[in-house]
Coordinates of C-alpha atoms in Angstrom, one line a residue:
Chain A
M273 CA 47.1 214.6 -99.4
I274 CA 46.8 218.1 -100.1
K275 CA 48.8 219.8 -100.6
W276 CA 49.3 224.3 -101.5
S277 CA 52.4 225.5 -101.7
A278 CA 53.1 229.3 -102.1
V279 CA 50.3 229.2 -104.5
T280 CA 50.1 232.7 -106.1
K281 CA 46.9 234.0 -108.3
Q282 CA 45.9 237.4 -109.3
Y283 CA 41.9 238.2 -111.0
G284 CA 43.3 241.0 -112.6
G285 CA 44.2 244.5 -110.3
I286 CA 43.1 241.9 -107.2
Q287 CA 45.6 239.9 -105.3
A288 CA 43.0 236.8 -104.9
L289 CA 46.1 234.5 -103.2
S290 CA 49.1 235.4 -102.6
G291 CA 51.2 232.9 -101.3
L292 CA 49.1 229.9 -99.9
D293 CA 50.7 227.5 -97.9
I294 CA 48.2 224.7 -97.1
E295 CA 48.1 220.9 -96.3
V296 CA 46.4 218.5 -95.4
S297 CA 47.2 214.8 -94.4
P298 CA 44.5 211.2 -95.2
G299 CA 42.1 211.1 -92.6
E300 CA 42.4 214.3 -91.5
I301 CA 39.0 216.6 -91.7
F302 CA 40.7 220.3 -92.5
G303 CA 38.5 223.1 -92.5
F304 CA 38.8 226.3 -94.9
L305 CA 37.2 229.5 -93.3
G306 CA 37.0 233.1 -93.9
P307 CA 34.8 236.0 -95.0
N308 CA 33.7 236.6 -98.2
G309 CA 36.0 237.4 -101.7
A310 CA 38.9 236.2 -99.3
G311 CA 40.1 233.6 -101.6
K312 CA 38.6 230.3 -100.3
T313 CA 36.1 229.4 -103.6
T314 CA 39.6 230.6 -106.0
A315 CA 41.9 227.9 -103.3
L316 CA 38.9 224.8 -104.0
K317 CA 39.2 225.9 -107.8
I318 CA 43.0 225.1 -108.0
A319 CA 42.8 222.2 -106.6
V320 CA 40.3 221.4 -108.6
G321 CA 41.8 222.4 -111.7
L322 CA 39.1 225.2 -113.4
V323 CA 42.1 227.5 -112.2
R324 CA 45.5 227.4 -112.9
P325 CA 47.9 229.6 -110.5
D326 CA 50.3 232.7 -111.5
S327 CA 53.0 231.0 -108.9
G328 CA 53.5 228.0 -106.5
E329 CA 51.8 224.0 -107.1
V330 CA 48.6 222.6 -106.1
T331 CA 49.2 218.7 -105.6
L332 CA 46.9 215.9 -104.7
D333 CA 48.4 212.5 -103.5
G334 CA 51.7 213.8 -105.2
V335 CA 50.3 215.3 -108.7
P336 CA 50.0 218.7 -110.4
A337 CA 46.4 219.8 -110.0
G338 CA 46.2 220.0 -113.0
N339 CA 47.4 216.5 -114.2
P340 CA 43.4 214.7 -115.1
S341 CA 45.1 211.9 -112.9
S342 CA 45.4 214.0 -110.2
R343 CA 41.7 213.1 -109.8
R344 CA 41.7 210.3 -110.2
S345 CA 40.3 209.5 -106.5
L346 CA 39.0 213.4 -106.5
G347 CA 35.7 213.7 -104.6
Y348 CA 34.3 216.7 -105.2
L349 CA 30.8 219.5 -104.3
P350 CA 30.7 222.5 -105.0
E351 CA 28.4 225.4 -103.9
E352 CA 26.0 224.5 -106.5
I353 CA 25.1 221.6 -108.0
P354 CA 24.5 222.1 -111.8
L355 CA 21.7 220.1 -112.2
P356 CA 20.6 220.0 -115.9
P357 CA 17.0 220.4 -115.1
R358 CA 15.4 218.3 -118.2
I359 CA 17.5 215.1 -117.4
R360 CA 16.2 212.3 -115.1
L361 CA 18.1 212.3 -111.6
R362 CA 19.6 208.9 -112.3
E363 CA 20.2 209.5 -115.5
W364 CA 22.5 213.0 -114.7
L365 CA 23.8 210.8 -112.0
R366 CA 25.2 207.1 -114.2
Y367 CA 26.7 209.9 -117.1
Q368 CA 28.4 211.2 -113.4
V369 CA 29.5 208.8 -112.4
A370 CA 30.9 207.0 -115.4
L371 CA 32.7 210.3 -116.0
R372 CA 34.5 209.4 -113.2
N373 CA 35.6 205.8 -114.2
G374 CA 33.9 205.2 -110.8
D375 CA 30.3 201.7 -110.2
V376 CA 27.2 202.3 -111.5
S377 CA 25.7 200.1 -109.7
S378 CA 26.8 202.1 -106.4
I379 CA 24.4 205.0 -107.1
E380 CA 21.6 202.8 -105.7
S381 CA 22.5 202.5 -102.5
A382 CA 24.0 205.4 -102.1
A383 CA 20.8 207.3 -102.9
E384 CA 19.5 205.2 -100.1
R385 CA 21.0 206.9 -97.8
V386 CA 21.0 210.4 -98.2
G387 CA 17.0 210.2 -99.2
L388 CA 17.1 210.2 -102.9
A389 CA 15.8 206.8 -103.8
D390 CA 12.4 207.0 -105.3
R391 CA 13.5 210.7 -107.0
L392 CA 16.3 208.8 -108.8
G393 CA 13.4 208.4 -111.4
D394 CA 12.7 212.3 -111.1
P395 CA 13.6 215.2 -113.5
A396 CA 16.5 216.8 -111.8
G397 CA 15.1 220.8 -111.9
S398 CA 12.0 219.0 -110.3
L399 CA 14.2 218.8 -107.0
S400 CA 14.7 221.5 -104.0
K401 CA 18.2 223.5 -103.4
G402 CA 18.4 220.9 -100.4
M403 CA 17.7 217.8 -102.4
K404 CA 20.4 219.4 -104.5
R405 CA 22.8 218.9 -102.2
R406 CA 21.8 215.4 -100.9
T407 CA 22.7 215.0 -104.8
G408 CA 26.1 215.8 -104.9
L409 CA 26.6 214.1 -101.4
L410 CA 24.5 210.9 -102.6
L411 CA 27.7 211.8 -106.2
L412 CA 30.6 211.9 -103.5
L413 CA 28.7 208.3 -101.2
A414 CA 28.7 206.6 -105.0
M415 CA 32.3 207.0 -105.9
R416 CA 33.7 206.9 -102.0
P417 CA 37.1 208.9 -103.9
G418 CA 40.4 209.5 -101.7
I419 CA 40.8 213.1 -101.6
W420 CA 37.6 214.7 -100.7
L421 CA 36.7 218.8 -101.8
L422 CA 34.0 220.6 -100.6
D423 CA 32.2 223.8 -101.0
E424 CA 29.7 224.2 -98.5
P425 CA 28.7 221.2 -97.9
T426 CA 26.2 221.8 -95.8
A427 CA 23.8 224.9 -96.8
D428 CA 20.4 224.8 -97.9
L429 CA 20.0 221.7 -96.1
D430 CA 17.9 221.1 -93.3
V431 CA 19.1 219.4 -89.7
A432 CA 18.8 215.5 -90.6
G433 CA 20.8 217.2 -93.9
R434 CA 23.3 217.8 -91.8
E435 CA 23.5 215.4 -89.3
L436 CA 24.2 213.2 -92.9
V437 CA 27.1 215.6 -94.0
E438 CA 28.1 215.2 -90.6
N439 CA 27.9 211.3 -90.4
V440 CA 29.0 210.8 -93.6
L441 CA 32.4 212.9 -93.6
L442 CA 33.3 211.8 -90.2
Q443 CA 32.7 208.5 -91.6
A444 CA 35.5 208.8 -94.3
R445 CA 37.5 210.7 -92.1
R446 CA 37.8 206.9 -90.5
E447 CA 37.8 204.9 -94.0
G448 CA 41.6 207.3 -94.0
A449 CA 39.8 210.1 -96.4
T450 CA 41.3 213.2 -96.9
L451 CA 39.1 215.5 -96.1
F452 CA 38.9 219.3 -96.8
L453 CA 35.9 222.1 -96.2
S454 CA 34.7 225.5 -96.9
S455 CA 32.0 226.9 -94.5
H456 CA 30.6 229.4 -93.2
I457 CA 28.4 227.5 -90.3
L458 CA 31.4 227.5 -87.9
S459 CA 29.4 224.9 -84.9
E460 CA 29.8 222.5 -88.3
V461 CA 33.2 223.2 -89.1
E462 CA 34.0 223.4 -85.0
R463 CA 32.1 220.0 -84.5
V464 CA 34.0 217.5 -87.2
C465 CA 37.7 219.5 -88.9
D466 CA 40.7 217.8 -86.8
R467 CA 42.5 221.8 -87.8
I468 CA 41.5 225.2 -89.1
G469 CA 42.4 227.5 -91.8
V470 CA 41.9 230.9 -92.0
I471 CA 42.0 232.8 -95.2
E472 CA 41.5 236.5 -95.4
K473 CA 42.7 237.8 -98.2
G474 CA 44.2 235.7 -100.2
A475 CA 46.8 234.7 -97.6
L476 CA 46.2 232.0 -95.0
R477 CA 45.7 233.9 -91.4
I478 CA 46.3 230.9 -88.8
C479 CA 46.5 227.1 -89.1
A480 CA 45.7 225.1 -86.2
P481 CA 43.4 222.7 -83.9
P482 CA 40.1 224.3 -82.8
A483 CA 40.6 224.6 -79.6
D484 CA 44.0 226.5 -80.5
L485 CA 42.5 229.1 -82.0
L486 CA 40.9 230.2 -78.1
P487 CA 43.1 232.3 -76.5
A488 CA 40.8 231.4 -72.8
P489 CA 37.5 229.1 -72.7
F490 CA 35.7 231.5 -72.4
I491 CA 33.6 233.9 -72.9
L492 CA 32.4 237.5 -70.8
D493 CA 30.1 239.5 -73.0
L494 CA 30.2 242.6 -71.8
S495 CA 27.7 245.5 -73.1
F496 CA 28.1 250.0 -72.0
D497 CA 25.5 252.3 -71.6
Q498 CA 28.2 254.7 -72.6
W499 CA 30.6 253.8 -74.9
P500 CA 34.2 254.0 -73.4
E501 CA 36.8 255.2 -75.9
D502 CA 40.3 254.1 -74.3
L503 CA 39.0 250.2 -74.1
D504 CA 41.9 248.5 -74.9
R505 CA 44.1 250.1 -72.8
S506 CA 41.5 249.6 -69.1
L507 CA 41.2 245.9 -71.4
A508 CA 45.2 245.6 -70.0
G509 CA 46.6 243.5 -73.2
R510 CA 43.7 240.8 -72.4
E511 CA 42.5 239.0 -75.9
A512 CA 38.9 240.3 -76.5
V513 CA 37.0 241.0 -79.6
I514 CA 35.8 244.8 -79.2
T515 CA 32.8 246.0 -81.7
P516 CA 31.9 249.7 -81.1
E517 CA 29.0 249.3 -83.6
S518 CA 27.2 246.9 -81.3
G519 CA 27.9 248.2 -78.0
R520 CA 29.7 244.5 -77.3
V521 CA 33.4 243.6 -76.0
R522 CA 33.6 240.4 -76.0
V523 CA 36.4 239.7 -73.6
F524 CA 38.2 235.2 -73.4
V525 CA 38.6 235.1 -69.8
S526 CA 39.6 231.7 -68.5
D527 CA 37.1 231.4 -65.3
R528 CA 34.4 232.3 -64.2
Q529 CA 36.6 234.5 -60.9
D530 CA 38.8 235.8 -64.3
G531 CA 35.4 237.5 -65.9
D532 CA 34.7 238.6 -62.6
R533 CA 38.1 240.4 -61.9
V534 CA 37.6 241.7 -65.2
I535 CA 34.6 243.2 -64.0
Q536 CA 36.0 245.0 -61.3
S537 CA 38.7 246.3 -62.7
L538 CA 36.4 247.7 -65.9
E539 CA 34.1 249.5 -62.8
Q540 CA 36.8 251.1 -61.0
S541 CA 38.6 252.5 -63.5
G542 CA 34.8 254.5 -64.3
R543 CA 33.6 252.7 -66.8
A544 CA 29.0 251.9 -66.4
I545 CA 28.5 248.6 -67.8
R546 CA 24.9 247.7 -68.8
Q547 CA 25.0 244.1 -68.9
S548 CA 27.6 241.4 -68.7
S549 CA 27.5 237.5 -69.3
F550 CA 29.0 234.5 -69.3
R551 CA 29.6 231.3 -72.0
P552 CA 32.0 229.0 -73.4
A553 CA 34.4 230.7 -76.0
S554 CA 33.3 229.3 -79.7
L555 CA 35.2 229.6 -82.9
R556 CA 32.7 232.2 -83.8
D557 CA 34.2 234.1 -81.0
A558 CA 38.9 233.2 -82.5
M559 CA 37.3 234.1 -85.6
G560 CA 35.9 237.8 -84.5
R561 CA 40.3 237.9 -83.1
I562 CA 41.1 236.5 -85.9
L563 CA 39.7 238.7 -88.1
K564 CA 39.6 241.8 -86.0
Chain B
M293 CA 34.6 209.0 -123.9
R294 CA 31.0 207.1 -124.1
A295 CA 29.4 208.9 -121.8
L296 CA 30.6 212.7 -123.2
H297 CA 29.0 210.9 -126.3
R298 CA 26.4 210.3 -124.7
A299 CA 25.3 213.0 -122.4
V300 CA 25.0 214.8 -125.7
W301 CA 22.2 212.3 -126.8
I302 CA 20.8 213.4 -124.0
Q303 CA 20.7 217.2 -124.4
F304 CA 19.9 216.4 -127.8
T305 CA 16.3 213.8 -126.4
R306 CA 15.5 215.2 -123.4
G307 CA 15.3 219.1 -125.1
S308 CA 12.4 219.2 -128.4
G309 CA 15.3 218.3 -130.7
P310 CA 13.8 215.2 -131.5
I311 CA 10.1 216.4 -133.0
L312 CA 12.4 219.4 -134.0
T313 CA 13.7 217.6 -136.6
L314 CA 11.3 214.5 -137.0
C315 CA 8.9 218.1 -138.3
T316 CA 11.4 219.4 -140.5
L317 CA 12.8 216.1 -142.2
L318 CA 8.5 215.6 -143.1
L319 CA 8.0 219.4 -143.9
I320 CA 11.2 219.4 -145.7
A321 CA 10.1 215.7 -147.8
W322 CA 6.3 217.2 -147.9
I323 CA 7.9 220.3 -149.9
V324 CA 10.4 217.8 -152.5
K325 CA 6.8 216.0 -153.2
G326 CA 5.1 219.0 -153.9
M327 CA 8.4 219.8 -156.2
A328 CA 8.4 216.7 -158.0
G329 CA 5.4 216.7 -158.7
L330 CA 5.5 220.7 -160.3
E331 CA 5.6 220.0 -164.5
G332 CA 7.1 223.6 -164.7
S333 CA 11.1 223.8 -167.3
F334 CA 13.2 226.7 -167.9
F335 CA 15.7 226.1 -171.2
W336 CA 19.7 226.9 -169.7
N337 CA 22.4 227.3 -172.2
G338 CA 20.0 225.0 -175.4
E339 CA 19.1 222.3 -172.7
E340 CA 16.1 222.5 -170.9
V341 CA 15.2 221.7 -167.4
A342 CA 12.6 219.9 -165.5
I343 CA 11.7 221.1 -161.5
G344 CA 9.4 218.1 -161.3
E345 CA 9.5 214.9 -162.7
G346 CA 11.8 212.0 -164.4
L347 CA 15.4 212.4 -164.9
R348 CA 15.8 216.6 -164.9
S349 CA 14.9 216.4 -160.9
R350 CA 17.5 217.7 -160.0
V351 CA 16.0 220.7 -158.3
A352 CA 13.6 219.4 -156.2
I353 CA 16.1 216.8 -154.9
G354 CA 18.9 219.0 -154.7
F355 CA 16.5 221.8 -152.6
G356 CA 15.8 218.5 -150.1
L357 CA 19.0 217.9 -149.5
R358 CA 20.2 221.4 -149.2
A359 CA 17.1 222.6 -146.7
I360 CA 18.0 219.7 -144.6
A361 CA 21.6 221.5 -144.6
W362 CA 20.3 224.7 -143.9
F363 CA 18.1 222.6 -140.9
G364 CA 21.1 221.2 -139.7
M365 CA 23.1 224.7 -139.3
A366 CA 20.5 226.6 -137.5
L367 CA 20.8 224.0 -134.9
L368 CA 24.7 224.2 -134.7
L369 CA 24.0 228.0 -134.4
F370 CA 21.5 227.4 -131.5
R371 CA 22.2 225.0 -129.8
G372 CA 26.1 223.1 -131.6
P373 CA 28.1 225.4 -128.8
T374 CA 25.7 224.4 -125.7
F375 CA 25.5 220.9 -126.4
I376 CA 30.2 220.9 -125.4
L377 CA 29.7 223.6 -122.7
A378 CA 26.5 222.2 -121.6
G379 CA 25.4 224.7 -118.9
A380 CA 29.4 226.6 -118.9
D381 CA 27.8 229.6 -116.9
R382 CA 26.0 227.6 -114.6
G383 CA 28.9 225.2 -113.3
G384 CA 27.9 222.4 -116.0
T385 CA 30.8 221.7 -117.6
P386 CA 33.3 223.1 -115.1
F387 CA 31.7 220.1 -113.1
D388 CA 32.8 217.4 -115.5
L389 CA 35.9 218.9 -116.3
T390 CA 37.1 217.6 -112.4
A391 CA 36.4 213.8 -113.6
P392 CA 40.0 212.8 -114.5
I393 CA 39.6 213.6 -117.5
S394 CA 41.5 216.3 -120.2
R395 CA 40.2 219.4 -121.1
T396 CA 41.0 218.1 -125.2
R397 CA 39.1 214.5 -124.4
F398 CA 35.7 216.4 -122.8
L399 CA 36.0 218.7 -125.9
F400 CA 36.5 216.1 -128.5
G401 CA 34.1 213.6 -126.8
R402 CA 31.9 216.1 -126.9
I403 CA 32.3 217.0 -130.8
L404 CA 31.4 213.7 -131.3
G405 CA 28.6 213.2 -129.2
V406 CA 27.2 216.4 -132.1
L407 CA 28.5 215.0 -134.7
S408 CA 26.4 211.6 -134.1
V409 CA 23.5 213.5 -133.7
F410 CA 24.1 215.5 -137.7
A411 CA 25.3 212.0 -139.1
A412 CA 21.7 210.1 -137.7
I413 CA 20.5 213.3 -139.3
W414 CA 22.0 213.0 -141.8
V415 CA 21.2 209.1 -142.1
A416 CA 17.5 209.6 -141.7
A417 CA 17.2 212.2 -144.8
L418 CA 19.5 209.9 -146.9
F419 CA 17.6 207.1 -146.3
L420 CA 14.7 209.3 -147.2
Q421 CA 16.7 210.4 -150.8
Q422 CA 17.4 206.9 -151.7
L423 CA 14.1 205.4 -150.9
F424 CA 12.0 208.2 -153.4
S425 CA 15.7 208.4 -156.3
P426 CA 14.6 206.0 -157.6
S427 CA 11.0 206.9 -158.7
L428 CA 12.5 210.6 -159.1
L429 CA 14.8 209.5 -161.4
S430 CA 14.6 207.7 -164.8
S431 CA 18.3 206.8 -164.4
G432 CA 17.7 204.7 -160.6
G433 CA 19.0 204.7 -157.3
V434 CA 22.3 206.3 -156.5
G435 CA 25.2 203.9 -155.8
L436 CA 26.3 203.5 -152.1
F437 CA 29.5 204.6 -151.8
R438 CA 28.5 208.2 -153.3
V439 CA 26.0 208.5 -150.9
I440 CA 28.3 208.2 -147.9
G441 CA 31.0 209.8 -149.6
G442 CA 27.8 212.8 -149.5
A443 CA 26.5 212.7 -145.7
I444 CA 30.4 212.6 -144.8
L445 CA 31.1 215.8 -147.1
L446 CA 27.8 217.3 -145.8
L447 CA 28.9 216.0 -142.3
L448 CA 32.4 218.4 -142.9
G449 CA 30.6 221.0 -143.3
Q450 CA 28.9 220.9 -140.1
V451 CA 32.1 220.3 -138.7
L452 CA 33.6 223.5 -140.3
L453 CA 30.2 225.8 -138.3
L454 CA 31.0 224.3 -135.1
A455 CA 34.8 224.4 -134.7
L456 CA 34.6 227.8 -136.3
L457 CA 31.4 228.6 -133.9
L458 CA 33.2 227.2 -131.0
L459 CA 36.0 228.7 -131.0
L460 CA 34.3 231.8 -131.4
R461 CA 32.1 231.1 -128.1
L462 CA 35.4 230.3 -125.8
W463 CA 37.7 233.6 -127.5
L464 CA 34.8 235.9 -127.3
G465 CA 31.7 235.0 -125.3
A466 CA 28.1 235.5 -126.6
W467 CA 29.4 237.8 -129.4
G468 CA 32.0 235.0 -130.4
A469 CA 28.6 232.8 -131.3
F470 CA 26.8 236.1 -133.0
A471 CA 29.5 237.1 -135.6
A472 CA 29.4 232.7 -136.1
L473 CA 26.2 233.8 -137.5
L474 CA 27.1 236.1 -139.4
A475 CA 30.1 234.3 -140.4
W476 CA 27.9 231.6 -141.5
A477 CA 25.2 234.0 -143.3
A478 CA 28.2 235.4 -145.6
S479 CA 29.4 231.9 -145.8
W480 CA 26.3 231.3 -148.2
F481 CA 26.2 235.2 -149.8
L482 CA 29.8 234.1 -150.9
S483 CA 28.5 231.2 -152.7
L484 CA 26.4 231.8 -154.7
D485 CA 26.8 230.9 -158.2
L486 CA 24.7 234.2 -158.4
L487 CA 27.2 236.1 -157.5
E488 CA 29.5 234.7 -158.6
A489 CA 28.2 234.5 -162.7
Y490 CA 28.5 238.7 -161.7
L491 CA 32.1 239.0 -160.3
F492 CA 33.7 236.2 -162.4
D493 CA 31.0 235.9 -165.6
V494 CA 31.3 232.5 -165.8
R495 CA 27.2 232.3 -165.8
A496 CA 24.5 233.9 -167.5
P497 CA 24.4 237.2 -168.0
A498 CA 22.1 239.6 -166.2
E499 CA 19.9 240.5 -168.7
S500 CA 18.8 236.2 -169.0
M501 CA 18.1 235.9 -165.9
G502 CA 14.0 237.1 -166.2
A503 CA 11.2 235.5 -163.8
W504 CA 11.8 235.7 -160.4
W505 CA 12.4 231.9 -159.0
Y506 CA 15.8 231.8 -161.4
P507 CA 18.4 233.1 -158.7
L508 CA 17.0 230.7 -156.8
L509 CA 17.7 227.8 -159.0
E510 CA 20.5 228.8 -160.7
P511 CA 22.6 227.3 -158.0
Y512 CA 21.3 224.3 -159.7
L513 CA 22.1 224.6 -163.8
A514 CA 24.4 223.6 -165.7
G515 CA 27.1 226.1 -167.4
E516 CA 30.7 226.7 -168.6
P517 CA 33.5 228.1 -166.7
A518 CA 34.9 231.3 -168.5
G519 CA 38.4 230.2 -168.5
F520 CA 41.8 229.9 -166.7
M521 CA 41.8 232.4 -164.4
A522 CA 37.5 233.4 -163.8
S523 CA 38.3 229.5 -162.1
V524 CA 41.3 230.2 -160.2
L525 CA 39.7 233.3 -158.7
R526 CA 36.3 230.7 -157.9
G527 CA 38.1 228.4 -156.5
F528 CA 39.8 231.3 -154.3
V529 CA 36.3 232.0 -153.6
R530 CA 35.1 229.0 -152.3
L531 CA 38.0 227.9 -150.1
F532 CA 36.9 230.8 -147.9
P533 CA 34.8 230.1 -146.1
P534 CA 34.2 227.0 -147.8
I535 CA 30.7 225.7 -145.3
A536 CA 28.1 225.7 -147.7
N537 CA 31.0 224.9 -150.6
V538 CA 31.5 222.5 -149.1
Q539 CA 28.0 220.4 -148.6
S540 CA 27.3 221.8 -152.5
V541 CA 29.4 218.4 -152.6
G542 CA 28.3 216.6 -150.7
I543 CA 24.3 217.3 -152.1
D544 CA 25.9 216.6 -156.1
W545 CA 27.8 213.6 -154.6
A546 CA 24.9 211.8 -152.6
L547 CA 22.9 212.5 -155.4
G548 CA 25.9 210.9 -158.3
R549 CA 25.6 213.9 -160.1
E550 CA 28.7 215.9 -161.5
V551 CA 29.9 218.2 -159.4
F552 CA 29.2 221.4 -159.9
P553 CA 30.2 224.2 -160.2
D554 CA 34.1 222.2 -160.0
A555 CA 35.5 224.8 -158.4
D556 CA 33.8 223.3 -155.1
R557 CA 35.8 220.2 -154.8
L558 CA 38.9 222.8 -153.7
A559 CA 36.3 223.4 -150.4
V560 CA 36.5 220.6 -149.3
P561 CA 40.8 220.1 -148.6
G562 CA 39.3 223.4 -147.4
A563 CA 37.2 222.6 -145.6
V564 CA 39.5 220.1 -143.4
I565 CA 42.5 222.8 -143.6
W566 CA 40.0 226.0 -140.9
S567 CA 38.3 223.1 -139.6
A568 CA 41.4 221.5 -138.2
L569 CA 42.7 224.9 -137.8
F570 CA 39.7 226.4 -135.5
L571 CA 39.3 223.1 -133.6
G572 CA 43.1 223.3 -132.8
F573 CA 42.8 227.1 -131.9
A574 CA 39.8 226.0 -129.9
D575 CA 41.0 224.0 -127.2
R576 CA 43.8 225.5 -127.4
I577 CA 42.0 228.6 -126.0
F578 CA 40.5 225.6 -123.8
K579 CA 43.0 224.4 -121.9
R580 CA 44.1 228.1 -120.8
K581 CA 41.0 229.0 -119.9
D582 CA 40.6 229.0 -116.0
L583 CA 36.4 228.2 -115.3

């Protein structure tokens, strides 16, 4: 279990985290979302013991994050894997596994799984960005940790790589691990996460299962010939994402008939709709609503 | 701990370290061999001191060990903190610290790794010295105990510089390393016996130092302290900063000769105390640092 309790952190005059409270249980995948600079990386770094909170506490399986023993069953995948260029991949992996009290013999089988078996003897500097990311996954597979903290796990990966990451995460969940991932790829978070937390300006805005983040299952996407100034009033309390800069409005609706009612109501009030479309709502729409 | 230790060796061997070390040792050996063949001599305190062959070849061998000490110091200045905080800017150290080890253990594990690299260099250098000294010194080789003692003291000088570099790097960043370079230069400057000769009048008066090469050899020559107060003052200078002085003692030990000047002995406890203080502060800063 990972638990952030009223965690605050300030860098100079910037409040990176202000009273963050999250609890992630074993067998759960928690998705951590938020705009750049919202405090996601700071929250992760406090959990792995690299940054000390100003107040509050993070515990891993009940042990405070600053304590080295809290990292006994921790697997951490940073946004960028720091591979020294001249060292061979196998050497680096052996060093990392040994440092983490893991079983060095498991490296080979993990390398097979992530498709790096034939690259273990190569200098780490010769690996592409995607392969470096696979190396991070390889290390996690070799370690089999109980707690997984992942920062952008699928960044730089191709489609096959993303599928591999998803499969590995789902397998770890089945094995009872606690997984916490920060990502910008919303579709992936939506597919694998049991709960999602959205952070903005260092505070948790919302924390719920993906389906609960959507006020309605469908989206009516509208654009106008002339931008209506008092659109808020016209939509009369409906949940919507209004973006005047793109000339679009996304209205959450319960079904197609509900969407038709919205169009009808807008046309009756004299709004000239240029284009409308109807589609299932996604996490991107939910994020737009939460962070509007 | 073993993994940290091994990581430093991998870093050293994957870089240009072994080739650079081998080339430097060979170059120094070649220079010493050349010096040992020199027949020149000069008079000091009524005694004839030869540069090269035979009983008085201490100048040649002394130069060899001192040159290796210089090389070790240069290697430390350029690579020491990098060996310990490997890839700190690119996230290497922070990633390593997500393992279940304390920062103190990480720091000292890496420091031990660096010291083992330097210990290996010294073992190679002293082995060469032991190999050649019977033919250079008519009195024969030096006892193993003294050689090991000398090697430990030579290593102590490096511990002190490494501790200073680490502290400044953690405290002041890249400018700290630059400050350490200046401190090291100042250390050598303050350790010059020639400077002390002028400051405390314990050595030859300036008019007797005619030849251009004399100041280069002067630290290896015998001399008498001018008096009690001069000894006390020199002892004080040698306590701060004692990097070079403790290595001078190490060289004297390894060569099986009397420690000269005697005040250098004070540098040994000084180096231990400074090293402990610097390492303690470095550890304290490292433990509190957000990475």
